[in-house]
Short mmCIF file of C-alpha atoms in Angstrom, two decimals:
data_model
loop_
_atom_site.label_atom_id
_atom_site.label_comp_id
_atom_site.label_asym_id
_atom_site.label_seq_id
_atom_site.Cartn_x
_atom_site.Cartn_y
_atom_site.Cartn_z
CA UNK Z 1 136.68 145.74 138.42
CA UNK Z 2 133.77 147.57 136.74
CA UNK Z 3 130.05 147.00 137.31
CA UNK Z 4 129.72 144.55 134.40
CA UNK Z 5 132.47 142.36 135.86
CA UNK Z 6 131.08 142.63 139.37
CA UNK Z 7 127.60 141.63 138.21
CA UNK Z 8 129.04 138.70 136.32
CA UNK Z 9 130.98 137.45 139.34
CA UNK Z 10 127.80 137.53 141.43
CA UNK Z 11 125.85 135.77 138.68
CA UNK Z 12 128.57 133.15 138.34
CA UNK Z 13 128.21 132.34 142.04
CA UNK Z 14 124.44 131.89 141.74
CA UNK Z 15 124.77 129.58 138.77
CA UNK Z 16 127.53 127.62 140.47
CA UNK Z 17 125.18 126.97 143.38
CA UNK Z 18 122.92 124.96 141.06
CA UNK Z 19 125.77 123.16 139.31
CA UNK Z 20 126.31 125.47 136.32
CA UNK Z 21 129.72 126.66 135.11
CA UNK Z 22 129.05 130.07 133.55
CA UNK Z 23 132.58 130.24 132.14
CA UNK Z 24 132.03 126.98 130.29
CA UNK Z 25 128.70 128.25 128.94
CA UNK Z 26 130.41 131.35 127.56
CA UNK Z 27 133.19 129.29 126.01
CA UNK Z 28 130.64 127.01 124.31
CA UNK Z 29 128.62 129.95 123.00
CA UNK Z 30 131.80 131.43 121.58
CA UNK Z 31 132.18 128.37 119.33
CA UNK Z 32 128.73 128.80 117.75
CA UNK Z 33 128.57 130.59 114.39
CA UNK Z 34 125.22 131.94 113.24
CA UNK Z 35 124.55 132.12 109.51
CA UNK Z 36 123.33 135.67 108.91
CA UNK Z 37 121.00 136.07 105.94
CA UNK Z 38 122.04 138.69 103.39
CA UNK Z 39 118.49 139.37 102.21
CA UNK Z 40 117.35 141.45 105.21
CA UNK Z 41 119.65 144.29 104.06
CA UNK Z 42 117.88 144.99 100.76
CA UNK Z 43 114.37 143.52 101.17
CA UNK Z 44 115.15 140.39 99.11
CA UNK Z 45 115.97 142.35 95.95
CA UNK Z 46 119.32 140.91 94.86
CA UNK Z 47 121.76 142.17 92.25
CA UNK Z 48 120.55 140.67 89.02
CA UNK Z 49 120.49 143.41 86.45
CA UNK Z 50 117.33 142.16 84.79
CA UNK Z 51 114.23 143.21 86.69
CA UNK Z 52 112.16 140.29 87.86
CA UNK Z 53 108.85 140.74 89.64
CA UNK Z 54 108.69 139.72 93.27
CA UNK Z 55 106.76 136.59 93.99
CA UNK Z 56 107.05 132.95 94.90
CA UNK Z 57 105.98 133.39 98.51
CA UNK Z 58 108.52 136.18 99.12
CA UNK Z 59 107.36 139.60 100.25
CA UNK Z 60 109.16 142.20 102.37
CA UNK Z 61 106.70 144.79 103.67
CA UNK Z 62 107.49 148.37 104.61
CA UNK Z 63 109.46 151.20 103.03
CA UNK Z 64 111.87 152.32 105.74
CA UNK Z 65 114.59 154.45 104.11
CA UNK Z 66 118.20 153.37 103.68
CA UNK Z 67 118.10 149.87 102.22
CA UNK Z 68 121.21 148.58 100.48
CA UNK Z 69 121.04 149.34 96.76
CA UNK Z 70 124.15 147.54 95.55
CA UNK Z 71 126.75 144.99 96.56
CA UNK Z 72 129.08 147.52 98.20
CA UNK Z 73 126.35 148.99 100.38
CA UNK Z 74 125.14 145.56 101.43
CA UNK Z 75 128.66 144.51 102.43
CA UNK Z 76 129.16 147.72 104.37
CA UNK Z 77 125.88 147.13 106.22
CA UNK Z 78 126.83 143.55 107.09
CA UNK Z 79 130.20 144.71 108.37
CA UNK Z 80 128.43 147.20 110.63
CA UNK Z 81 126.15 144.45 111.91
CA UNK Z 82 129.13 142.25 112.75
CA UNK Z 83 130.56 145.09 114.84
CA UNK Z 84 127.40 145.04 116.98
CA UNK Z 85 127.33 141.33 117.85
CA UNK Z 86 129.78 139.11 119.74
CA UNK Z 87 131.36 136.01 118.21
CA UNK Z 88 132.45 134.92 114.73
CA UNK Z 89 129.68 134.21 112.24
CA UNK Z 90 128.86 133.37 108.60
CA UNK Z 91 126.98 135.16 105.84
CA UNK Z 92 124.20 133.29 104.09
CA UNK Z 93 124.01 134.22 100.38
CA UNK Z 94 121.27 133.66 97.83
CA UNK Z 95 122.31 133.08 94.23
CA UNK Z 96 120.58 136.32 93.21
CA UNK Z 97 123.24 138.22 95.21
CA UNK Z 98 126.16 137.34 92.95
CA UNK Z 99 128.59 139.95 91.71
CA UNK Z 100 127.01 140.61 88.33
CA UNK Z 101 128.78 143.92 87.71
CA UNK Z 102 129.96 142.62 84.33
CA UNK Z 103 126.52 141.42 83.33
CA UNK Z 104 123.96 138.92 84.55
CA UNK Z 105 124.10 135.71 82.48
CA UNK Z 106 120.87 134.10 83.68
CA UNK Z 107 120.41 131.82 86.66
CA UNK Z 108 121.12 128.74 84.59
CA UNK Z 109 124.52 130.16 83.63
CA UNK Z 110 125.93 131.56 86.88
CA UNK Z 111 129.49 130.52 87.67
CA UNK Z 112 132.02 130.58 90.49
CA UNK Z 113 133.48 133.78 89.03
CA UNK Z 114 130.32 135.62 90.07
CA UNK Z 115 131.16 134.91 93.71
CA UNK Z 116 134.92 135.45 93.73
CA UNK Z 117 134.58 138.94 95.21
CA UNK Z 118 132.33 137.55 97.96
CA UNK Z 119 134.97 134.95 98.77
CA UNK Z 120 137.68 137.62 99.01
CA UNK Z 121 135.41 139.76 101.19
CA UNK Z 122 134.74 136.82 103.50
CA UNK Z 123 138.47 135.98 103.67
CA UNK Z 124 139.25 139.53 104.77
CA UNK Z 125 136.68 139.26 107.57
CA UNK Z 126 137.67 135.67 108.40
CA UNK Z 127 134.08 134.46 108.13
CA UNK Z 128 132.40 131.61 106.27
CA UNK Z 129 129.69 131.70 103.61
CA UNK Z 130 126.58 129.59 103.14
CA UNK Z 131 124.59 129.47 99.90
CA UNK Z 132 121.04 129.13 98.57
CA UNK Z 133 119.63 128.49 95.12
CA UNK Z 134 117.13 131.20 94.15
CA UNK Z 135 113.87 129.82 92.74
CA UNK Z 136 111.61 132.85 93.25
CA UNK Z 137 111.18 136.30 91.66
CA UNK Z 138 111.66 135.04 88.12
CA UNK Z 139 109.41 134.69 85.04
CA UNK Z 140 109.90 130.92 85.10
CA UNK Z 141 108.37 130.86 88.58
CA UNK Z 142 105.42 133.14 87.89
CA UNK Z 143 102.84 130.35 87.63
CA UNK Z 144 103.87 128.88 90.97
CA UNK Z 145 106.05 125.93 89.89
CA UNK Z 146 109.78 125.42 89.28
CA UNK Z 147 111.39 122.00 89.89
CA UNK Z 148 107.96 120.38 89.87
CA UNK Z 149 106.73 122.18 86.75
CA UNK Z 150 104.95 120.04 84.17
CA UNK Z 151 106.89 121.85 81.41
CA UNK Z 152 110.12 119.90 81.01
CA UNK Z 153 112.01 122.90 79.64
CA UNK Z 154 111.23 124.97 82.73
CA UNK Z 155 112.19 122.08 85.01
CA UNK Z 156 115.49 121.66 83.21
CA UNK Z 157 116.23 125.38 83.56
CA UNK Z 158 115.86 125.16 87.33
CA UNK Z 159 117.71 121.85 87.57
CA UNK Z 160 120.69 123.47 85.85
CA UNK Z 161 120.46 126.44 88.22
CA UNK Z 162 120.55 124.16 91.27
CA UNK Z 163 123.46 122.14 89.87
CA UNK Z 164 125.48 125.29 89.38
CA UNK Z 165 124.62 126.52 92.87
CA UNK Z 166 125.87 123.26 94.39
CA UNK Z 167 129.10 123.58 92.41
CA UNK Z 168 129.50 127.19 93.58
CA UNK Z 169 128.90 126.08 97.19
CA UNK Z 170 131.63 123.46 96.87
CA UNK Z 171 133.99 126.09 95.47
CA UNK Z 172 133.20 128.53 98.28
CA UNK Z 173 133.89 125.90 100.92
CA UNK Z 174 137.13 124.86 99.25
CA UNK Z 175 138.45 128.42 98.96
CA UNK Z 176 137.44 129.54 102.46
CA UNK Z 177 138.27 126.21 104.11
CA UNK Z 178 134.97 126.53 105.95
CA UNK Z 179 132.11 124.17 105.08
CA UNK Z 180 129.41 125.85 102.99
CA UNK Z 181 125.82 124.69 103.54
CA UNK Z 182 123.81 124.75 100.31
CA UNK Z 183 120.10 125.02 101.09
CA UNK Z 184 117.35 124.27 98.59
CA UNK Z 185 113.88 125.76 99.01
CA UNK Z 186 111.32 126.14 96.23
CA UNK Z 187 108.02 128.06 96.27
CA UNK Z 188 106.12 125.44 94.25
CA UNK Z 189 102.47 125.09 95.12
CA UNK Z 190 98.93 126.23 94.49
CA UNK Z 191 96.82 129.08 95.81
CA UNK Z 192 93.67 126.98 95.59
CA UNK Z 193 92.60 123.37 95.25
CA UNK Z 194 94.76 121.24 92.94
CA UNK Z 195 94.20 117.72 91.62
CA UNK Z 196 97.79 117.06 90.55
CA UNK Z 197 99.46 116.80 93.95
CA UNK Z 198 101.06 113.42 93.31
CA UNK Z 199 102.24 114.36 89.82
CA UNK Z 200 104.03 117.50 90.99
CA UNK Z 201 105.71 115.66 93.87
CA UNK Z 202 106.74 112.88 91.53
CA UNK Z 203 108.33 115.47 89.23
CA UNK Z 204 110.05 117.18 92.17
CA UNK Z 205 111.64 113.91 93.21
CA UNK Z 206 112.88 113.32 89.66
CA UNK Z 207 114.37 116.84 89.56
CA UNK Z 208 116.08 116.44 92.93
CA UNK Z 209 117.52 113.08 91.91
CA UNK Z 210 119.15 114.77 88.93
CA UNK Z 211 120.38 117.74 91.00
CA UNK Z 212 122.02 115.64 93.71
CA UNK Z 213 123.57 113.10 91.35
CA UNK Z 214 126.99 114.75 91.50
CA UNK Z 215 128.82 114.27 94.81
CA UNK Z 216 131.13 116.85 96.39
CA UNK Z 217 133.58 116.68 99.26
CA UNK Z 218 131.90 116.82 102.66
CA UNK Z 219 134.81 118.99 103.77
CA UNK Z 220 133.70 121.71 101.37
CA UNK Z 221 129.91 121.62 101.33
CA UNK Z 222 126.75 119.91 102.52
CA UNK Z 223 123.24 119.91 101.08
CA UNK Z 224 120.03 120.69 102.91
CA UNK Z 225 116.39 120.75 101.82
CA UNK Z 226 113.73 123.00 103.34
CA UNK Z 227 110.00 122.39 103.60
CA UNK Z 228 107.05 124.72 104.05
CA UNK Z 229 103.42 124.31 105.03
CA UNK Z 230 102.13 127.20 102.91
CA UNK Z 231 103.28 130.50 101.45
CA UNK Z 232 101.95 133.62 99.78
CA UNK Z 233 100.24 132.32 96.66
CA UNK Z 234 100.51 128.69 97.79
CA UNK Z 235 98.03 128.67 100.63
CA UNK Z 236 96.27 125.47 99.57
CA UNK Z 237 99.21 123.25 98.70
CA UNK Z 238 103.02 123.26 98.78
CA UNK Z 239 104.81 120.55 96.82
CA UNK Z 240 107.86 120.42 99.11
CA UNK Z 241 106.02 119.61 102.32
CA UNK Z 242 107.62 118.50 105.58
CA UNK Z 243 106.71 114.88 104.92
CA UNK Z 244 108.16 115.03 101.42
CA UNK Z 245 111.52 116.50 102.40
CA UNK Z 246 111.78 114.49 105.60
CA UNK Z 247 111.50 111.33 103.53
CA UNK Z 248 113.80 112.56 100.78
CA UNK Z 249 116.51 113.80 103.15
CA UNK Z 250 116.52 110.54 105.11
CA UNK Z 251 116.70 108.40 101.99
CA UNK Z 252 119.44 110.47 100.37
CA UNK Z 253 121.54 111.38 103.42
CA UNK Z 254 120.87 115.13 103.19
CA UNK Z 255 120.50 117.70 105.95
CA UNK Z 256 116.90 118.59 106.75
CA UNK Z 257 116.19 122.29 107.26
CA UNK Z 258 113.60 123.18 109.89
CA UNK Z 259 112.30 126.74 109.50
CA UNK Z 260 110.11 127.39 112.53
CA UNK Z 261 108.02 129.83 110.49
CA UNK Z 262 107.10 127.16 107.93
CA UNK Z 263 104.74 125.15 110.10
CA UNK Z 264 101.30 125.65 111.57
CA UNK Z 265 101.33 128.57 114.06
CA UNK Z 266 100.35 126.21 116.89
CA UNK Z 267 102.84 123.48 115.94
CA UNK Z 268 105.93 123.09 118.13
CA UNK Z 269 109.21 122.86 116.25
CA UNK Z 270 110.99 122.30 119.56
CA UNK Z 271 109.41 118.87 119.86
CA UNK Z 272 110.77 117.94 116.42
CA UNK Z 273 114.40 118.37 117.54
CA UNK Z 274 114.81 115.20 119.57
CA UNK Z 275 112.67 113.18 117.16
CA UNK Z 276 114.73 114.18 114.13
CA UNK Z 277 118.15 113.84 115.76
CA UNK Z 278 117.42 110.17 116.40
CA UNK Z 279 117.69 109.72 112.62
CA UNK Z 280 119.77 112.69 111.39
CA UNK Z 281 123.40 113.40 112.20
CA UNK Z 282 123.02 117.12 111.36
CA UNK Z 283 120.11 119.54 111.07
CA UNK Z 284 119.79 123.08 109.76
CA UNK Z 285 117.55 125.48 111.65
CA UNK Z 286 116.19 128.68 110.10
CA UNK Z 287 115.01 130.84 112.98
CA UNK Z 288 112.28 133.37 112.41
CA UNK Z 289 109.10 134.57 114.13
CA UNK Z 290 105.69 133.82 112.76
CA UNK Z 291 102.74 136.10 113.43
CA UNK Z 292 99.45 134.67 112.18
CA UNK Z 293 100.07 133.64 108.54
CA UNK Z 294 103.34 135.55 108.05
CA UNK Z 295 106.54 133.77 109.06
CA UNK Z 296 109.26 136.34 108.52
CA UNK Z 297 109.25 138.69 111.50
CA UNK Z 298 112.43 139.59 113.38
CA UNK Z 299 113.61 136.97 115.83
CA UNK Z 300 113.19 137.96 119.48
CA UNK Z 301 113.91 136.08 122.69
CA UNK Z 302 110.50 134.44 122.89
CA UNK Z 303 109.43 131.08 124.24
CA UNK Z 304 109.45 129.42 120.82
CA UNK Z 305 113.10 130.20 120.10
CA UNK Z 306 114.14 129.40 123.68
CA UNK Z 307 112.32 126.05 123.54
CA UNK Z 308 114.05 125.08 120.29
CA UNK Z 309 117.50 125.90 121.65
CA UNK Z 310 116.72 124.18 124.95
CA UNK Z 311 115.92 120.99 123.06
CA UNK Z 312 119.06 121.24 120.93
CA UNK Z 313 121.25 121.64 124.02
CA UNK Z 314 119.38 118.96 125.98
CA UNK Z 315 119.95 116.53 123.11
CA UNK Z 316 123.68 117.36 123.16
CA UNK Z 317 123.47 118.39 119.51
CA UNK Z 318 124.56 122.02 119.51
CA UNK Z 319 127.67 121.10 117.53
CA UNK Z 320 125.49 119.22 115.02
CA UNK Z 321 123.01 122.08 114.55
CA UNK Z 322 123.57 124.68 111.85
CA UNK Z 323 121.84 127.81 113.11
CA UNK Z 324 120.70 130.46 110.63
CA UNK Z 325 118.36 133.44 110.60
CA UNK Z 326 115.65 133.97 108.00
CA UNK Z 327 113.48 137.07 108.27
CA UNK Z 328 113.02 140.31 106.36
CA UNK Z 329 111.41 143.43 107.76
CA UNK Z 330 111.41 146.63 105.72
CA UNK Z 331 109.38 148.58 108.26
CA UNK Z 332 112.24 149.44 110.64
CA UNK Z 333 115.96 150.18 110.49
CA UNK Z 334 117.33 147.10 108.73
CA UNK Z 335 120.64 147.10 110.61
CA UNK Z 336 118.71 147.24 113.85
CA UNK Z 337 116.58 144.31 112.71
CA UNK Z 338 119.71 142.24 112.12
CA UNK Z 339 121.25 143.08 115.48
CA UNK Z 340 118.07 142.39 117.43
CA UNK Z 341 117.66 139.03 115.72
CA UNK Z 342 121.26 137.85 116.02
CA UNK Z 343 121.58 138.85 119.65
CA UNK Z 344 118.22 137.26 120.47
CA UNK Z 345 119.35 133.93 119.03
CA UNK Z 346 122.65 134.15 120.90
CA UNK Z 347 120.75 134.86 124.12
CA UNK Z 348 118.58 131.81 123.51
CA UNK Z 349 121.70 129.66 123.09
CA UNK Z 350 123.27 131.07 126.26
CA UNK Z 351 120.04 130.64 128.21
CA UNK Z 352 119.95 126.96 127.21
CA UNK Z 353 123.61 126.49 128.17
CA UNK Z 354 122.86 127.91 131.63
CA UNK Z 355 120.21 125.28 132.41
CA UNK Z 356 121.10 122.89 135.28
CA UNK Z 357 120.61 119.93 132.96
CA UNK Z 358 122.21 117.22 135.08
CA UNK Z 359 120.29 118.17 138.20
CA UNK Z 360 117.02 118.36 136.28
CA UNK Z 361 117.68 114.93 134.77
CA UNK Z 362 118.53 113.52 138.19
CA UNK Z 363 115.21 114.75 139.56
CA UNK Z 364 113.48 113.21 136.55
CA UNK Z 365 115.17 109.83 136.97
CA UNK Z 366 114.20 109.83 140.66
CA UNK Z 367 110.62 110.81 139.76
CA UNK Z 368 110.96 114.01 141.77
CA UNK Z 369 108.69 115.92 139.45
CA UNK Z 370 107.88 118.72 141.88
CA UNK Z 371 111.59 119.41 142.35
CA UNK Z 372 112.19 119.24 138.62
CA UNK Z 373 109.51 121.79 137.81
CA UNK Z 374 110.44 124.04 140.74
CA UNK Z 375 114.12 124.20 139.75
CA UNK Z 376 113.27 124.83 136.11
CA UNK Z 377 111.04 127.73 137.16
CA UNK Z 378 113.72 129.21 139.39
CA UNK Z 379 116.22 129.25 136.53
CA UNK Z 380 113.99 131.78 134.76
CA UNK Z 381 114.88 134.50 137.27
CA UNK Z 382 118.58 133.74 137.59
CA UNK Z 383 120.83 136.68 136.52
CA UNK Z 384 121.17 135.52 132.93
CA UNK Z 385 121.45 139.15 131.75
CA UNK Z 386 124.65 139.67 133.72
CA UNK Z 387 126.29 136.73 131.96
CA UNK Z 388 125.13 138.00 128.56
CA UNK Z 389 126.40 141.52 129.25
CA UNK Z 390 129.77 140.12 130.29
CA UNK Z 391 129.94 138.06 127.08
CA UNK Z 392 129.36 141.22 125.02
CA UNK Z 393 131.89 143.11 127.16
CA UNK Z 394 134.75 140.65 126.63
CA UNK Z 395 134.07 140.77 122.87
CA UNK Z 396 134.22 144.57 122.88
CA UNK Z 397 130.76 145.02 121.37
CA UNK Z 398 128.00 147.26 122.75
CA UNK Z 399 126.60 146.06 126.07
CA UNK Z 400 122.86 146.12 126.74
CA UNK Z 401 120.98 148.79 124.83
CA UNK Z 402 124.16 150.69 123.89
CA UNK Z 403 123.92 149.33 120.33
CA UNK Z 404 120.83 151.51 119.78
CA UNK Z 405 122.94 154.68 119.75
CA UNK Z 406 125.53 153.06 117.50
CA UNK Z 407 122.90 152.13 114.94
CA UNK Z 408 121.28 155.56 115.13
CA UNK Z 409 124.70 157.07 114.39
CA UNK Z 410 125.15 154.77 111.39
CA UNK Z 411 121.70 155.72 110.14
CA UNK Z 412 122.48 159.44 110.38
CA UNK Z 413 125.90 159.14 108.77
CA UNK Z 414 125.28 156.43 106.15
CA UNK Z 415 121.72 155.17 105.65
CA UNK Z 416 120.09 158.61 105.52
CA UNK Z 417 122.34 159.54 102.58
CA UNK Z 418 120.81 156.82 100.40
CA UNK Z 419 117.95 157.91 98.12
#
């Protein structure tokens, strides 16, 4: 028995003493797939051959060398990331990342054929794919509006794009036999005061009604809608607010996406979990890290992420929560950014699974609030790290900080060769 196994056995005993089965926690974590966002690898550039200006609330900052420049490099980078993290996961694609090697037809003309090579790639890795319509970085989004645009022609362009993306999502799910979540987020809004708030939201509802008119098999795909409080260039007003999409998703039986970077910096997304699950069967969570006004920093094991996962587990809704990452940092090694973020989210899940929930609830029912708080505090210094290291060990991925050397090696051998 090596030191990792010895440490785990000792940790298992300590958790058992407070009513926690560490083996069960590991088994549950092993069933959780995280949807890994493709856009960290290339700074949200995509593979459309036409050059579109960045915009629509999307901005990756930094110029660290070695970003993926094409579809082959991006896939190679993702494969390397998957070697560094335990478990079986999914890749989250944006429509702008299609295989357009034979020409880019325009976003209103993309087809399933543009994602066939992605499906084959995913089959070979035995992973699933999720999908997103792409409403930013396009001339028809330059004035800040897409689905809520007052120009009918522009609205119809984006409606057609979304329809095709939903059809592609259904096709992906059917071919991979793994449900594909199609997420819809638009950058629509205003940088300064606007007097047409109601009109734009009225138009957005009309556009969404048209988009979601066609129904697909729930075995193949599911639809989600994502809100935002403000973005770059839409600081004063965002059409697709939390209240708007909360109402629309409830009325139309869609999944609501909660991105914890899309709310006020002092607003708790953890508290939303139990409130929303009273009314929703499933929720999508985009995990990120907001710093001041910017919401797209690399996920770390901070209180915010831990609180969200605690609430998901406490509600008994881990199997009804679709967990995805959404950040982009071009200031450090991009592979390292992925690995830090994925492992941080997995640690948050494991930490939540190692809470003595039944004992804490028993104290609460008996109004033993001192005991409840004391036990919760003591869990913070339990040997959680030993359980995590063992989980990595049994999956044959780097334990502890060992992944740093692996990523440095990949940078020297692969990333540094890219111009």
